[in-house]
Amino acid sequence: MDLSRSHFTMSYNFEISNPREILFTKNDSHLLLVESHRVRLIDWQNGSEVISKKYENEIQIVRSSNYTNHFGVANDSKIEIWDIENLKISKTLNVKKRITNISFSPFSTEIVISPTWNVLRNRIFIFDYQSGKEKYEIKGKYLASYDNVGQRMVFWQNNAVPGLTVGTPVFGHQSFDKKDYQSLTYFDGKQEKNSDVGFYLSTLHLKDKLIGAGGYRGFSVFDYKKGGKVFTTKKTKRDRSSSGFSAMRDYAANAHYLLNDDLALINAYGDNINQIYSATENKIVGYIFVDAGGDYAVVSRDGRFDGTPESSSKLFWSSRKSSKQTSLESTFSRGFTPGLLQILLAGNEVSKELVIDDAIENVPVVQLTKFNNQELPTSTLPRLESSQRVCSVEVNVLENNNNVSSIKLFQNNKLVGISEQQSKATFEVNLTNTFGDENYFYTVAISKDGIESKKKKMVIKYSGKTDEKPKLFLVSVGVNEYKNPKYNLNYAVADADAFKEEIKKGAESIFDNIFDLEVRNSGFTKTKISEVLNNVRLKANEQDLLIFYYAGHGVMSEGIERESEFFLVPHDVTQLYGRDEMLYENAISAKEIQDISKEINAQKQIFIIDACQSASALEAVAQRGIKEERAIAQLARSTGTFWITASGSKQFATEFESLGHGVFTYALLEGLAGKADGGNHDKKITVKELSAYVESRVPELSEEYKGKPQFPAGYSFGNDFPIVVYE
Amino acid sequence: MIRISLVLIFYSCITPLLVHAQEPVVDKTRLEYDEDMIESFQVGMCVSNDQKFGVFFT
């Protein structure tokens, strides 16, 4: 994964048994993959195996030197020093003891070797790995490692401070350059006689601090200057990792790396969450979550989120002190923030920390109480049946109702009702067999500080009259000519025309009727678009599909009087920036789109916004782009609809004469013509397939034509369904 | 005079204890994941100098 872009860039599959560790070698030239009995050196640029060596006995530990082109493999009481340039073993160090830890000195050819802990005779050995000879040993210490800046060695020793009980482990360090191993400087040994997180198995120097990562997925931080421990996660309540690295198995091996001169990334074996610690702020500022399927999430400590939609459903907040938990989705409205990792890396944003124990105190609790005036059972997922199409659903807020800002009801993942009542709301719904007989409902209440209650769900089987064949409402908007000619665009109308034709061609066999609702240039006014969408509202039923395609300008208001919002810009808006009142009066806001979407009964809705056209006419501002993406993602989620978007600030180059279209719409057209058909190649293109194709194709096209990849965004919170069939 | 000396002795004894008594910041909230929903466990990671993030899954 490229952290600067928050995207997985490469993925390799190897037949691996008992995976242990992954390491970059010096200059990041190769990756070392360590299994229990095999070490592989991989050229990560092309995935080829450069070295693959099998060991008869279990490997104890593998470490790479950041100073020379070597790595060491501890196995069977000896250490093989591999030379990466010549791809061979350059030296073998005979330690004659089972080894727990090895550490290369950053600025010399020394290696410190820690044999397995021994209650009576602990010692560490310093070897010169160029000559292969032991230089000296230091008694009484164990689990030693060099820090990453070449100043200190850190280690454990027992009973090192007078007054402590015999055998009490003490964590310490000493100046490395003096090599004065008798004069120890403790991190206040009294405090550290009992570690909060188990033995520190690896350490990292960061500014004036030393991070000690222990077992149990925890870590502590010491301050060299102030002395003493300044931060700790303590041990987590969860069980420690079930397996770990070799001799350290009982504690679970940890890894940690510098992200920059203030942030460290800390992980424990078997844990998919990587914690980001800031030395300046002396706290965890965020997390990177990854999963093998390509899901990732960056989550800041105040609840902001960036990542794949699927990842958010896998994550939750928990209290370290109590058993309280709340889903990550519950804090989603606090801030979907595209580019969040870059914001965290820049370290310039002060944020309010989410304290889950406090937040949970105020989260509302909802219950689906009645369906068609009939009391619902309190089971986790009540199931009922109805032949009646129009039905009523009652929702009650059981706890914290004075903190409720709204109650929402979703049907088949699409928002169908919002109430601003605080205690009880009744919604009218239409049952359908759009997605089969079963209608899946859920309700949530949202607190005033933006935390969502746990979802309450039910399934209603519809046994009434079958829906008619679906209709397609195809609203295509393209604006080249603006009243203020400086905003004129080149390809918006051509894009809207081509998109409309491609959809019509492929949708004929799926839909009973296609309503072609075309809006172009001066025809795009707030009044006109309201008229068109109101027409859809009157005609559309649950089983129908609305596709709203827009090619034109999209802007964020400056948000001086009201909160900043995303707007589609009609023909008669003559100033995009500095005149919010003009946007409020003449443009179409995200909130208005949400209201329209909710009012339209069609449960399948796709909004495709090609506002990247703006880049050719406007000065792009990075921050604006993040706000736009966030507004659109929140809109998709709040309405349960599909959004495929490219926003203006990404500086999409649109004027590719050879393509004849903007790059975003060009990719859409390719996808609809058949290239997006994934999986079983069933000749149907579903909305998720189209979204996935555009997300992968636009970076390729933009790189090919402009030399730099650019990324559109797809947000899907509804059910998947086919939109066209191709020949 | 005696009183002042006693106070100074007391102060010099208690000051280190006060420094040591300073508690570290303890993290209160943790982000976790549903183990039943993930495809594979992360068993290793590394970060390169140019911020490439390598992840090893089971």
PDB file of C-alpha atoms in Angstrom, chain A residues 185-323:
ATOM      1  CA  THR A 185      20.639   5.132  33.143  1.00  0.00           C
ATOM      2  CA  TYR A 186      17.250   3.811  33.924  1.00  0.00           C
ATOM      3  CA  PHE A 187      13.942   5.126  32.881  1.00  0.00           C
ATOM      4  CA  ASP A 188      13.237   5.493  36.510  1.00  0.00           C
ATOM      5  CA  GLY A 189      13.493   1.831  37.381  1.00  0.00           C
ATOM      6  CA  LYS A 190      11.016   2.170  40.201  1.00  0.00           C
ATOM      7  CA  GLN A 191       8.207   2.921  37.830  1.00  0.00           C
ATOM      8  CA  GLU A 192       9.090   0.256  35.361  1.00  0.00           C
ATOM      9  CA  LYS A 193       9.462  -2.668  37.708  1.00  0.00           C
ATOM     10  CA  ASN A 194       6.093  -3.898  36.471  1.00  0.00           C
ATOM     11  CA  SER A 195       5.445  -3.218  32.829  1.00  0.00           C
ATOM     12  CA  ASP A 196       1.905  -2.392  31.729  1.00  0.00           C
ATOM     13  CA  VAL A 197       2.266  -4.295  28.512  1.00  0.00           C
ATOM     14  CA  GLY A 198       4.623  -7.192  29.219  1.00  0.00           C
ATOM     15  CA  PHE A 199       8.264  -7.293  28.130  1.00  0.00           C
ATOM     16  CA  TYR A 200       9.227  -4.730  25.537  1.00  0.00           C
ATOM     17  CA  LEU A 201      10.233  -6.851  22.625  1.00  0.00           C
ATOM     18  CA  SER A 202      11.233  -4.079  20.285  1.00  0.00           C
ATOM     19  CA  THR A 203      11.919  -0.419  20.752  1.00  0.00           C
ATOM     20  CA  LEU A 204      11.871   2.710  18.658  1.00  0.00           C
ATOM     21  CA  HIS A 205      13.473   6.067  19.276  1.00  0.00           C
ATOM     22  CA  LEU A 206      11.250   9.012  18.367  1.00  0.00           C
ATOM     23  CA  LYS A 207      12.279  12.579  19.206  1.00  0.00           C
ATOM     24  CA  ASP A 208      13.017  12.490  22.947  1.00  0.00           C
ATOM     25  CA  LYS A 209      10.952   9.399  23.468  1.00  0.00           C
ATOM     26  CA  LEU A 210      11.429   5.673  23.383  1.00  0.00           C
ATOM     27  CA  ILE A 211       8.542   3.435  22.430  1.00  0.00           C
ATOM     28  CA  GLY A 212       8.552  -0.024  23.913  1.00  0.00           C
ATOM     29  CA  ALA A 213       6.165  -2.385  22.162  1.00  0.00           C
ATOM     30  CA  GLY A 214       5.175  -5.307  24.296  1.00  0.00           C
ATOM     31  CA  GLY A 215       2.922  -8.303  24.067  1.00  0.00           C
ATOM     32  CA  TYR A 216      -0.832  -8.132  24.419  1.00  0.00           C
ATOM     33  CA  ARG A 217      -1.043  -5.672  21.515  1.00  0.00           C
ATOM     34  CA  GLY A 218       0.084  -2.864  23.768  1.00  0.00           C
ATOM     35  CA  PHE A 219       2.923  -0.389  24.030  1.00  0.00           C
ATOM     36  CA  SER A 220       4.364   2.182  26.411  1.00  0.00           C
ATOM     37  CA  VAL A 221       6.365   5.321  25.807  1.00  0.00           C
ATOM     38  CA  PHE A 222       9.231   6.722  27.903  1.00  0.00           C
ATOM     39  CA  ASP A 223      10.589  10.221  27.889  1.00  0.00           C
ATOM     40  CA  TYR A 224      14.402  10.428  27.869  1.00  0.00           C
ATOM     41  CA  LYS A 225      14.405  14.030  29.054  1.00  0.00           C
ATOM     42  CA  LYS A 226      11.638  14.064  31.619  1.00  0.00           C
ATOM     43  CA  GLY A 227      12.348  10.511  32.689  1.00  0.00           C
ATOM     44  CA  GLY A 228       9.695   7.959  33.340  1.00  0.00           C
ATOM     45  CA  LYS A 229       6.826   6.538  31.433  1.00  0.00           C
ATOM     46  CA  VAL A 230       4.621   9.132  29.757  1.00  0.00           C
ATOM     47  CA  PHE A 231       2.107   6.993  27.863  1.00  0.00           C
ATOM     48  CA  THR A 232       0.745   3.468  27.930  1.00  0.00           C
ATOM     49  CA  THR A 233      -2.052   1.508  26.330  1.00  0.00           C
ATOM     50  CA  LYS A 234      -1.834  -1.068  29.125  1.00  0.00           C
ATOM     51  CA  LYS A 235      -2.686  -4.615  28.154  1.00  0.00           C
ATOM     52  CA  THR A 236      -5.843  -4.930  26.119  1.00  0.00           C
ATOM     53  CA  LYS A 237      -8.740  -6.886  27.502  1.00  0.00           C
ATOM     54  CA  ARG A 238      -8.625  -9.190  24.523  1.00  0.00           C
ATOM     55  CA  ASP A 239      -6.503 -12.279  24.589  1.00  0.00           C
ATOM     56  CA  ARG A 240      -3.018 -11.789  23.358  1.00  0.00           C
ATOM     57  CA  SER A 241      -2.305 -13.029  19.867  1.00  0.00           C
ATOM     58  CA  SER A 242      -2.667 -16.749  19.582  1.00  0.00           C
ATOM     59  CA  SER A 243       0.669 -17.197  17.910  1.00  0.00           C
ATOM     60  CA  GLY A 244       3.784 -15.153  17.746  1.00  0.00           C
ATOM     61  CA  PHE A 245       7.320 -15.213  16.610  1.00  0.00           C
ATOM     62  CA  SER A 246       9.445 -18.113  17.719  1.00  0.00           C
ATOM     63  CA  ALA A 247      10.822 -17.682  21.211  1.00  0.00           C
ATOM     64  CA  MET A 248       8.650 -14.635  21.671  1.00  0.00           C
ATOM     65  CA  ARG A 249       5.535 -16.543  20.894  1.00  0.00           C
ATOM     66  CA  ASP A 250       4.127 -16.073  24.343  1.00  0.00           C
ATOM     67  CA  TYR A 251       4.140 -12.342  24.028  1.00  0.00           C
ATOM     68  CA  ALA A 252       3.413 -11.840  20.336  1.00  0.00           C
ATOM     69  CA  ALA A 253       6.017 -10.083  18.266  1.00  0.00           C
ATOM     70  CA  ASN A 254       5.514  -6.424  17.584  1.00  0.00           C
ATOM     71  CA  ALA A 255       6.671  -4.226  14.793  1.00  0.00           C
ATOM     72  CA  HIS A 256       6.880  -0.508  14.598  1.00  0.00           C
ATOM     73  CA  TYR A 257       8.180   1.979  12.121  1.00  0.00           C
ATOM     74  CA  LEU A 258       8.536   5.687  11.754  1.00  0.00           C
ATOM     75  CA  LEU A 259       6.028   7.359   9.472  1.00  0.00           C
ATOM     76  CA  ASN A 260       7.826  10.681   9.806  1.00  0.00           C
ATOM     77  CA  ASP A 261       9.795  12.489  12.514  1.00  0.00           C
ATOM     78  CA  ASP A 262       6.792  12.623  14.825  1.00  0.00           C
ATOM     79  CA  LEU A 263       4.633   9.593  14.090  1.00  0.00           C
ATOM     80  CA  ALA A 264       5.249   5.913  14.661  1.00  0.00           C
ATOM     81  CA  LEU A 265       3.177   3.021  13.358  1.00  0.00           C
ATOM     82  CA  ILE A 266       2.885   0.195  15.878  1.00  0.00           C
ATOM     83  CA  ASN A 267       1.509  -3.284  15.358  1.00  0.00           C
ATOM     84  CA  ALA A 268       1.308  -6.634  17.119  1.00  0.00           C
ATOM     85  CA  TYR A 269       1.428 -10.032  15.469  1.00  0.00           C
ATOM     86  CA  GLY A 270      -2.028 -11.135  14.383  1.00  0.00           C
ATOM     87  CA  ASP A 271      -3.559  -7.702  14.768  1.00  0.00           C
ATOM     88  CA  ASN A 272      -5.017  -6.019  11.663  1.00  0.00           C
ATOM     89  CA  ILE A 273      -5.017  -2.639  13.355  1.00  0.00           C
ATOM     90  CA  ASN A 274      -1.867  -0.530  13.222  1.00  0.00           C
ATOM     91  CA  GLN A 275      -1.759   2.261  15.774  1.00  0.00           C
ATOM     92  CA  ILE A 276      -0.344   5.702  14.917  1.00  0.00           C
ATOM     93  CA  TYR A 277       1.354   7.352  17.891  1.00  0.00           C
ATOM     94  CA  SER A 278       2.393  11.013  17.891  1.00  0.00           C
ATOM     95  CA  ALA A 279       5.418  11.956  20.019  1.00  0.00           C
ATOM     96  CA  THR A 280       4.445  15.633  20.080  1.00  0.00           C
ATOM     97  CA  GLU A 281       0.885  15.017  21.175  1.00  0.00           C
ATOM     98  CA  ASN A 282       1.846  12.013  23.306  1.00  0.00           C
ATOM     99  CA  LYS A 283      -1.199  10.055  22.220  1.00  0.00           C
ATOM    100  CA  ILE A 284      -2.547   7.697  19.596  1.00  0.00           C
ATOM    101  CA  VAL A 285      -3.805   9.962  16.825  1.00  0.00           C
ATOM    102  CA  GLY A 286      -5.185   7.300  14.501  1.00  0.00           C
ATOM    103  CA  TYR A 287      -5.201   3.777  13.132  1.00  0.00           C
ATOM    104  CA  ILE A 288      -4.624   2.014   9.832  1.00  0.00           C
ATOM    105  CA  PHE A 289      -6.745  -1.105   9.385  1.00  0.00           C
ATOM    106  CA  VAL A 290      -6.061  -3.504   6.516  1.00  0.00           C
ATOM    107  CA  ASP A 291      -7.598  -6.746   5.325  1.00  0.00           C
ATOM    108  CA  ALA A 292      -6.397  -9.176   2.682  1.00  0.00           C
ATOM    109  CA  GLY A 293      -9.301  -8.521   0.307  1.00  0.00           C
ATOM    110  CA  GLY A 294      -8.088  -4.958  -0.317  1.00  0.00           C
ATOM    111  CA  ASP A 295     -10.175  -3.343   2.387  1.00  0.00           C
ATOM    112  CA  TYR A 296      -8.472  -0.631   4.346  1.00  0.00           C
ATOM    113  CA  ALA A 297      -9.443   2.152   6.687  1.00  0.00           C
ATOM    114  CA  VAL A 298      -7.663   5.102   8.174  1.00  0.00           C
ATOM    115  CA  VAL A 299      -9.419   6.226  11.332  1.00  0.00           C
ATOM    116  CA  SER A 300      -8.421   9.192  13.439  1.00  0.00           C
ATOM    117  CA  ARG A 301      -8.825   9.202  17.176  1.00  0.00           C
ATOM    118  CA  ASP A 302     -11.621  11.765  16.956  1.00  0.00           C
ATOM    119  CA  GLY A 303     -13.763   9.494  14.763  1.00  0.00           C
ATOM    120  CA  ARG A 304     -12.900  10.674  11.255  1.00  0.00           C
ATOM    121  CA  PHE A 305     -12.665   7.922   8.648  1.00  0.00           C
ATOM    122  CA  ASP A 306     -11.259   7.238   5.203  1.00  0.00           C
ATOM    123  CA  GLY A 307     -11.334   3.885   3.469  1.00  0.00           C
ATOM    124  CA  THR A 308     -13.429   1.337   1.672  1.00  0.00           C
ATOM    125  CA  PRO A 309     -17.126   1.269   2.611  1.00  0.00           C
ATOM    126  CA  GLU A 310     -16.835  -2.439   3.500  1.00  0.00           C
ATOM    127  CA  SER A 311     -14.092  -1.770   6.036  1.00  0.00           C
ATOM    128  CA  SER A 312     -16.277   0.477   8.156  1.00  0.00           C
ATOM    129  CA  SER A 313     -18.678  -2.367   8.871  1.00  0.00           C
ATOM    130  CA  LYS A 314     -15.809  -4.525  10.202  1.00  0.00           C
ATOM    131  CA  LEU A 315     -14.634  -1.989  12.774  1.00  0.00           C
ATOM    132  CA  PHE A 316     -15.900  -0.828  16.132  1.00  0.00           C
ATOM    133  CA  TRP A 317     -14.814   1.334  19.033  1.00  0.00           C
ATOM    134  CA  SER A 318     -14.309  -0.239  22.391  1.00  0.00           C
ATOM    135  CA  SER A 319     -13.461   1.090  25.790  1.00  0.00           C
ATOM    136  CA  ARG A 320     -10.215  -0.134  27.341  1.00  0.00           C
ATOM    137  CA  LYS A 321     -11.774   0.291  30.752  1.00  0.00           C
ATOM    138  CA  SER A 322     -15.248  -1.156  30.339  1.00  0.00           C
ATOM    139  CA  SER A 323     -17.044  -3.536  28.009  1.00  0.00           C
TER     140      SER A 323
END
